[in-house]
Short mmCIF file of C-alpha atoms in Angstrom, two decimals:
data_model
loop_
_atom_site.label_atom_id
_atom_site.label_comp_id
_atom_site.label_asym_id
_atom_site.label_seq_id
_atom_site.Cartn_x
_atom_site.Cartn_y
_atom_site.Cartn_z
CA MET M 1 57.50 18.50 31.96
CA PRO M 2 60.79 16.75 32.46
CA LYS M 3 62.24 13.95 30.43
CA ARG M 4 61.47 10.66 32.09
CA LYS M 5 64.41 8.44 32.84
CA PRO M 6 63.48 6.19 35.73
CA SER M 7 67.06 5.38 36.71
CA GLN M 8 68.36 8.94 36.60
CA PRO M 9 65.98 11.55 38.06
CA GLN M 10 66.95 15.05 36.98
CA GLY M 11 65.54 16.95 39.94
CA ASP M 12 62.49 17.53 37.80
CA VAL M 13 59.04 16.02 37.62
CA HIS M 14 59.62 12.37 36.88
CA VAL M 15 57.03 9.82 35.95
CA GLU M 16 57.42 6.11 36.44
CA VAL M 17 54.70 3.76 35.37
CA GLU M 18 54.87 0.30 36.82
CA PRO M 19 52.42 -2.59 37.06
CA ARG M 20 50.41 -2.87 40.20
CA THR M 21 50.98 -6.07 42.12
CA ASN M 22 48.33 -8.20 43.76
CA HIS M 23 49.33 -6.56 47.02
CA GLY M 24 48.96 -3.57 46.55
CA LYS M 25 31.39 13.24 26.11
CA ARG M 26 31.59 12.27 22.99
CA LYS M 27 30.79 15.24 20.85
CA LYS M 28 27.14 15.45 20.00
CA ASP M 29 26.26 14.84 16.39
CA ARG M 30 24.47 17.52 14.48
CA ALA M 31 21.31 15.46 14.42
CA THR M 32 20.08 12.82 16.81
CA MET M 33 17.17 10.44 16.57
CA ASP M 34 14.46 10.23 19.18
CA VAL M 35 14.92 6.55 19.89
CA PRO M 36 12.37 4.47 21.79
CA GLN M 37 13.39 1.66 24.09
CA THR M 38 14.14 -1.61 22.35
CA SER M 39 11.16 -3.92 22.74
CA ASN M 40 11.85 -7.01 20.68
CA LEU M 41 15.63 -7.21 20.61
CA VAL M 42 17.75 -9.00 23.15
CA PRO M 43 19.44 -6.10 25.03
CA VAL M 44 23.19 -6.27 25.20
CA GLU M 45 23.16 -6.34 28.97
CA HIS M 46 20.68 -9.25 28.98
CA ALA M 47 21.99 -11.38 26.13
CA GLU M 48 20.23 -14.70 26.17
CA VAL M 49 22.17 -17.69 27.28
CA GLY M 50 21.08 -21.09 25.98
CA LYS M 51 19.23 -23.29 28.43
CA VAL M 52 21.13 -26.05 30.14
CA SER M 53 19.15 -29.25 30.49
CA SER M 54 19.39 -32.21 32.85
CA ILE M 55 22.23 -30.95 34.96
CA GLY M 56 22.88 -32.24 38.43
CA THR M 57 25.08 -34.50 40.46
CA THR M 58 24.30 -38.10 41.19
CA SER M 59 23.34 -38.86 44.80
CA LYS M 60 24.13 -42.03 46.60
CA GLU M 61 21.15 -44.34 47.02
CA GLY M 62 19.15 -43.50 50.09
CA SER M 63 20.90 -40.20 50.71
CA GLY M 64 17.90 -38.06 49.77
CA GLU M 65 18.14 -34.87 47.70
CA ASP M 66 21.69 -33.96 46.67
CA PRO M 67 22.67 -30.69 48.40
CA PHE M 68 25.11 -29.94 45.53
CA ARG M 69 22.54 -30.13 42.74
CA VAL M 70 22.97 -27.30 40.23
CA SER M 71 19.86 -25.42 39.18
CA GLU M 72 19.32 -24.24 35.64
CA ALA M 73 18.26 -20.80 36.91
CA ASN M 74 21.53 -20.38 38.81
CA LEU M 75 23.62 -21.45 35.81
CA ALA M 76 21.81 -19.15 33.41
CA GLY M 77 21.98 -16.27 35.84
CA GLU M 78 25.70 -16.70 36.41
CA ALA M 79 26.38 -17.02 32.68
CA SER M 80 24.46 -13.80 32.05
CA ARG M 81 26.38 -12.05 34.82
CA LEU M 82 29.71 -13.09 33.27
CA LEU M 83 28.59 -11.88 29.85
CA ARG M 84 27.60 -8.48 31.30
CA ALA M 85 31.02 -8.22 32.93
CA ALA M 86 32.80 -8.96 29.64
CA ILE M 87 32.35 -5.40 28.39
CA SER M 88 32.56 -2.11 30.23
CA PRO M 89 29.46 -0.17 31.36
CA ASN M 90 30.31 2.55 28.82
CA THR M 91 30.40 0.02 25.98
CA THR M 92 27.16 -1.59 27.19
CA SER M 93 25.46 1.80 27.18
CA ALA M 94 26.82 2.69 23.73
CA TYR M 95 25.74 -0.64 22.27
CA SER M 96 22.25 -0.31 23.69
CA THR M 97 21.95 3.14 22.13
CA GLY M 98 23.11 1.75 18.78
CA LEU M 99 20.63 -1.12 18.86
CA ASN M 100 17.76 1.25 19.75
CA ALA M 101 18.75 3.49 16.85
CA PHE M 102 18.79 0.57 14.45
CA GLU M 103 15.42 -0.67 15.60
CA HIS M 104 13.92 2.82 15.33
CA PHE M 105 15.31 3.15 11.78
CA ARG M 106 13.74 -0.13 10.69
CA ILE M 107 10.39 0.88 12.18
CA LYS M 108 10.45 4.22 10.37
CA ALA M 109 11.58 2.61 7.13
CA ASN M 110 8.80 0.02 7.48
CA ILE M 111 11.16 -2.92 7.13
CA SER M 112 11.04 -6.14 9.16
CA ASN M 113 12.82 -6.28 12.46
CA ILE M 114 14.49 -9.65 11.85
CA TRP M 115 17.72 -11.09 13.21
CA PRO M 116 20.30 -11.50 11.91
CA PRO M 117 19.60 -8.36 9.90
CA PRO M 118 20.04 -8.71 6.13
CA GLN M 119 22.99 -6.87 4.66
CA ASP M 120 20.79 -4.37 2.81
CA HIS M 121 19.26 -3.28 6.20
CA ILE M 122 22.71 -2.45 7.45
CA VAL M 123 23.69 -0.67 4.22
CA ASN M 124 20.56 1.47 4.33
CA PHE M 125 21.08 2.19 8.06
CA ILE M 126 24.57 3.55 7.37
CA ALA M 127 23.17 5.69 4.54
CA HIS M 128 20.49 6.94 6.92
CA LEU M 129 23.07 7.92 9.55
CA SER M 130 25.09 9.77 6.92
CA LEU M 131 22.06 11.72 5.64
CA ASN M 132 21.19 12.72 9.20
CA GLY M 133 24.65 14.16 9.91
CA TYR M 134 26.03 11.46 12.21
CA ALA M 135 29.78 11.30 12.71
CA GLU M 136 31.73 8.37 11.31
CA SER M 137 32.75 7.33 14.81
CA THR M 138 29.11 7.12 15.90
CA ALA M 139 28.19 5.05 12.86
CA ARG M 140 31.04 2.63 13.59
CA ASN M 141 29.87 2.26 17.18
CA TYR M 142 26.30 1.53 16.07
CA ILE M 143 27.47 -1.08 13.55
CA ALA M 144 29.71 -2.60 16.21
CA ALA M 145 26.63 -2.92 18.43
CA ILE M 146 24.74 -4.78 15.72
CA GLY M 147 27.74 -7.07 15.17
CA TYR M 148 28.02 -7.78 18.88
CA GLN M 149 24.32 -8.58 19.07
CA CYS M 150 24.69 -11.05 16.21
CA LYS M 151 27.69 -12.78 17.75
CA ILE M 152 26.34 -12.95 21.30
CA ASN M 153 23.19 -14.72 20.04
CA GLY M 154 25.04 -17.06 17.69
CA TYR M 155 23.79 -15.39 14.52
CA LEU M 156 25.70 -14.84 11.33
CA ASN M 157 27.50 -11.51 11.71
CA THR M 158 26.22 -9.61 8.70
CA THR M 159 28.18 -6.47 9.61
CA ASN M 160 31.41 -8.24 8.78
CA SER M 161 31.28 -7.68 5.02
CA PHE M 162 33.35 -5.83 2.43
CA ILE M 163 30.56 -3.40 1.51
CA VAL M 164 29.86 -2.44 5.11
CA SER M 165 33.55 -1.76 5.68
CA LYS M 166 33.78 0.40 2.56
CA LEU M 167 30.64 2.37 3.45
CA LEU M 168 32.19 3.27 6.80
CA ASP M 169 35.45 4.18 5.08
CA GLY M 170 33.53 6.46 2.73
CA LEU M 171 31.77 8.06 5.67
CA ARG M 172 35.16 8.74 7.28
CA ARG M 173 36.51 10.35 4.10
CA LEU M 174 33.48 12.56 3.56
CA LYS M 175 32.64 13.47 7.14
CA GLY M 176 35.85 12.96 9.00
CA LYS M 177 37.53 16.06 10.38
CA ALA M 178 40.81 16.76 12.03
CA ASP M 179 40.99 16.94 15.82
CA SER M 180 41.00 20.67 16.51
CA ARG M 181 41.85 20.38 20.19
CA LEU M 182 45.12 22.03 21.11
CA PRO M 183 47.59 21.02 23.81
CA ILE M 184 47.70 22.65 27.21
CA THR M 185 51.43 23.16 27.62
CA GLU M 186 53.33 23.91 30.82
CA GLN M 187 53.24 27.61 29.98
CA ILE M 188 49.48 27.59 29.42
CA LEU M 189 48.97 25.46 32.55
CA GLY M 190 50.83 28.08 34.60
CA ARG M 191 48.56 30.80 33.27
CA ILE M 192 45.42 28.70 33.98
CA VAL M 193 46.52 28.10 37.56
CA GLY M 194 47.21 31.80 37.98
CA ALA M 195 43.69 32.67 36.82
CA LEU M 196 41.89 30.24 39.13
CA CYS M 197 42.01 32.51 42.19
CA ASN M 198 39.85 35.00 40.29
CA ILE M 199 37.48 32.40 38.90
CA CYS M 200 36.81 30.07 41.83
CA SER M 201 34.48 31.14 44.63
CA ASN M 202 36.96 30.47 47.44
CA THR M 203 40.49 29.29 48.25
CA TYR M 204 39.43 25.68 48.68
CA GLU M 205 37.93 25.52 45.20
CA SER M 206 40.99 27.20 43.71
CA LYS M 207 43.33 24.64 45.31
CA LEU M 208 40.98 21.79 44.29
CA PHE M 209 41.11 22.71 40.61
CA THR M 210 44.81 23.53 40.71
CA ALA M 211 45.58 20.06 42.07
CA ALA M 212 43.27 18.38 39.59
CA TYR M 213 44.62 20.25 36.53
CA THR M 214 48.30 19.84 37.39
CA LEU M 215 47.85 16.13 38.14
CA ALA M 216 45.94 15.59 34.90
CA PHE M 217 48.81 17.16 32.93
CA PHE M 218 51.87 15.67 34.59
CA ALA M 219 50.42 12.18 35.02
CA PHE M 220 48.98 11.99 31.46
CA LEU M 221 45.56 11.28 32.95
CA ARG M 222 42.24 10.75 31.24
CA VAL M 223 39.64 12.98 32.86
CA GLY M 224 37.33 10.03 33.51
CA GLU M 225 39.98 8.52 35.75
CA ILE M 226 39.84 11.34 38.29
CA VAL M 227 36.39 12.94 38.17
CA LEU M 228 32.84 11.63 38.27
CA SER M 229 31.22 11.32 34.87
CA LYS M 230 28.74 9.24 32.90
CA GLY M 231 30.01 5.68 32.72
CA ASN M 232 32.01 5.63 35.97
CA ASP M 233 31.27 5.87 39.66
CA SER M 234 32.85 7.16 42.83
CA HIS M 235 34.47 3.77 43.47
CA SER M 236 36.27 3.57 40.12
CA ILE M 237 37.85 7.04 40.01
CA LEU M 238 40.96 8.11 41.88
CA GLY M 239 40.26 7.97 45.63
CA ILE M 240 41.90 9.50 48.66
CA ASN M 241 43.32 6.07 49.54
CA ASP M 242 44.96 5.82 46.12
CA VAL M 243 47.29 8.73 46.87
CA ARG M 244 50.49 8.79 48.91
CA LEU M 245 52.77 11.74 49.61
CA ASP M 246 56.25 11.25 51.08
CA ASN M 247 59.82 12.46 50.55
CA ASN M 248 58.74 15.10 48.04
CA GLN M 249 57.20 12.38 45.94
CA LEU M 250 53.58 11.83 44.93
CA THR M 251 52.40 8.26 44.23
CA ILE M 252 48.98 7.55 42.77
CA THR M 253 47.31 4.27 41.82
CA ILE M 254 44.91 4.20 38.91
CA LYS M 255 42.60 1.29 39.68
CA SER M 256 41.29 0.78 36.16
CA SER M 257 41.22 2.65 32.87
CA LYS M 258 40.20 2.56 29.24
CA THR M 259 43.14 0.29 28.48
CA ASP M 260 42.88 -1.65 31.74
CA GLN M 261 39.35 -3.04 31.75
CA LEU M 262 40.35 -5.93 34.04
CA GLY M 263 41.45 -3.53 36.77
CA LYS M 264 45.03 -4.69 37.18
CA GLY M 265 45.93 -1.14 38.18
CA THR M 266 48.86 1.15 37.46
CA THR M 267 51.10 3.08 39.82
CA ILE M 268 52.39 6.52 38.75
CA VAL M 269 55.14 8.34 40.60
CA LEU M 270 55.74 12.10 40.33
CA ASN M 271 58.74 13.83 41.83
CA SER M 272 58.67 17.36 43.18
CA TYR M 273 60.37 20.23 41.37
CA ASP M 274 60.66 24.01 41.80
CA SER M 275 57.59 25.44 40.11
CA CYS M 276 54.22 26.93 40.98
CA ILE M 277 52.62 24.14 38.94
CA CYS M 278 54.56 21.31 40.58
CA PRO M 279 51.92 18.57 40.96
CA VAL M 280 53.43 17.35 44.23
CA LYS M 281 53.31 20.78 45.88
CA CYS M 282 49.87 21.53 44.49
CA MET M 283 48.53 18.21 45.79
CA LEU M 284 50.07 18.79 49.24
CA SER M 285 48.48 22.24 49.41
CA PHE M 286 45.10 20.75 48.55
CA LEU M 287 45.35 17.82 50.94
CA GLN M 288 46.17 20.11 53.82
CA ILE M 289 42.72 21.66 53.64
CA ARG M 290 40.73 18.77 52.19
CA PRO M 291 38.11 17.45 54.66
CA LYS M 292 39.01 14.12 56.29
CA LEU M 293 36.56 12.13 54.22
CA SER M 294 36.91 8.81 52.41
CA GLY M 295 35.92 8.46 48.77
CA PRO M 296 37.05 10.32 45.65
CA LEU M 297 40.24 12.33 45.98
CA PHE M 298 38.88 15.41 44.27
CA CYS M 299 35.81 16.53 46.17
CA HIS M 300 34.24 19.80 47.20
CA TYR M 301 34.43 20.85 50.80
CA GLY M 302 31.00 19.37 51.50
CA GLY M 303 32.22 15.99 50.23
CA LYS M 304 30.53 15.85 46.80
CA PRO M 305 32.86 14.53 44.08
CA LEU M 306 34.23 16.83 41.42
CA THR M 307 32.37 16.12 38.17
CA ARG M 308 33.48 16.15 34.54
CA TYR M 309 31.08 19.03 33.86
CA GLN M 310 32.63 21.15 36.63
CA PHE M 311 36.17 20.24 35.54
CA ALA M 312 35.34 21.42 31.99
CA ALA M 313 33.29 24.47 32.97
CA VAL M 314 35.99 26.00 35.15
CA LEU M 315 38.60 25.20 32.46
CA ASP M 316 36.48 27.10 29.91
CA LYS M 317 36.41 30.14 32.19
CA ALA M 318 40.17 29.99 32.86
CA ILE M 319 41.01 29.64 29.14
CA ALA M 320 38.85 32.64 28.31
CA ALA M 321 40.38 34.61 31.20
CA ILE M 322 43.91 34.19 29.82
CA GLY M 323 42.87 35.27 26.34
CA LEU M 324 42.70 31.97 24.49
CA ASP M 325 39.81 30.50 22.49
CA LYS M 326 37.99 27.95 24.66
CA ASN M 327 36.77 26.15 21.53
CA PHE M 328 40.29 24.78 21.02
CA TYR M 329 41.12 23.80 24.63
CA LYS M 330 39.10 21.04 26.22
CA SER M 331 39.53 18.63 29.16
CA HIS M 332 41.53 16.20 26.97
CA SER M 333 43.96 19.02 26.13
CA PHE M 334 45.89 18.16 29.31
CA ARG M 335 46.67 14.67 27.98
CA ILE M 336 47.39 16.06 24.51
CA GLY M 337 49.71 18.62 26.06
CA ALA M 338 51.49 15.98 28.12
CA ALA M 339 52.20 13.87 25.04
CA THR M 340 53.27 16.87 22.96
CA THR M 341 55.60 18.17 25.69
CA ALA M 342 57.16 14.74 26.19
CA PHE M 343 57.82 14.45 22.46
CA GLN M 344 59.42 17.89 22.34
CA ARG M 345 61.61 16.95 25.32
CA GLY M 346 63.01 14.03 23.35
CA LEU M 347 61.28 11.08 24.99
CA SER M 348 61.16 8.01 22.78
CA ASP M 349 57.93 6.62 21.41
CA GLU M 350 58.10 3.75 23.88
CA GLU M 351 58.64 6.09 26.84
CA ILE M 352 55.65 8.21 25.83
CA LYS M 353 53.47 5.10 25.41
CA ILE M 354 54.46 3.91 28.90
CA ALA M 355 53.90 7.34 30.48
CA GLY M 356 50.46 7.69 28.93
CA ARG M 357 49.57 4.00 29.21
CA TRP M 358 48.87 3.71 25.50
CA LYS M 359 48.84 0.20 24.06
CA SER M 360 49.43 1.23 20.42
CA SER M 361 50.79 4.00 18.26
CA VAL M 362 47.55 5.96 18.70
CA PHE M 363 49.50 8.28 20.98
CA GLN M 364 50.98 9.84 17.82
CA THR M 365 47.62 11.47 17.11
CA TYR M 366 48.01 13.41 20.38
CA ILE M 367 51.29 15.05 19.38
CA ARG M 368 50.89 18.51 17.90
CA SER M 369 53.49 20.31 15.82
CA PRO M 370 54.82 23.69 17.06
CA LEU M 371 52.69 25.51 14.47
CA THR M 372 49.44 24.10 15.86
CA GLN M 373 50.08 24.64 19.53
CA PHE M 374 48.48 28.03 19.95
CA SER M 375 45.05 29.11 18.92
CA PRO M 376 44.02 32.63 17.89
CA LEU M 377 43.19 34.93 20.75
CA CYS M 378 39.54 35.49 21.51
#
């Protein structure tokens, strides 16, 4: 991966991230609860909006019924629609799961299902999650769901207390564990690409995964931005119309992302360079045989989109084929590898944040030291 200096390309792969104009699985916990559907809570996606009374415009005398009169049903429906759009589908799904888990806990514990929940209900719920082996991150998401439910209904937010915060901190200290995922470096990427011809069923599939893996690495992509997975759809991932190839340069437009919930979009530019893992050359090779179909960029020959499961399954096989432990190399290892390589090449913190579209210093957790870059052989 080359050092990115937008004004002085070095004949290497070069990434520029620029705003788009108007023209243009979480790991499973060791134990999970069999949670029934929420029956007496207000679901996150259908948060109640207060009724609006006596709304309408005044008609002139003798004009009959005002055609611009506003109905309460329309107002309530539109307000609910706006509330649903305020958070992403993934967050909505996660919050619903958290609320169902909380309700199930209170049923099993034989305590009243009242809102806002008393602080001791929340304290005991966190203790219950800890005893059942839930990760700290899952517990935080569940408590966030309860807090959101309180706020969206105008209740006192009982999750916003010192003791709840400290319980979650304690859970992190006792159950937190270091991220064991290792970076896929340029060297490892080259070996993965070389193994694909023996893993994939045909040439098309080999070129499909080669283009997907090299693009994921060099463009610092999140897997959910390019393949179909839970929480996205074929319209939100990278499409064939979001890609342009000209003058040995690949331009892609990410329509929306984890840090771009409003869908402003980001344009990423990659320059060609002399390598078998050059993302521009790999993409050109794939596009030359890709069927002339609209929709997601990465699709099988029959037109079905590449899925997260397939992306990860083939990666597992390739990692094993080159003699590395697949437990340490996952789909996110491409993004981890991109950040690590950029750091080793001397890019500044700000340049890495821009390249990876990070909004904070969280990118630092992606950078691995040289001693942690390679896992034991299988």
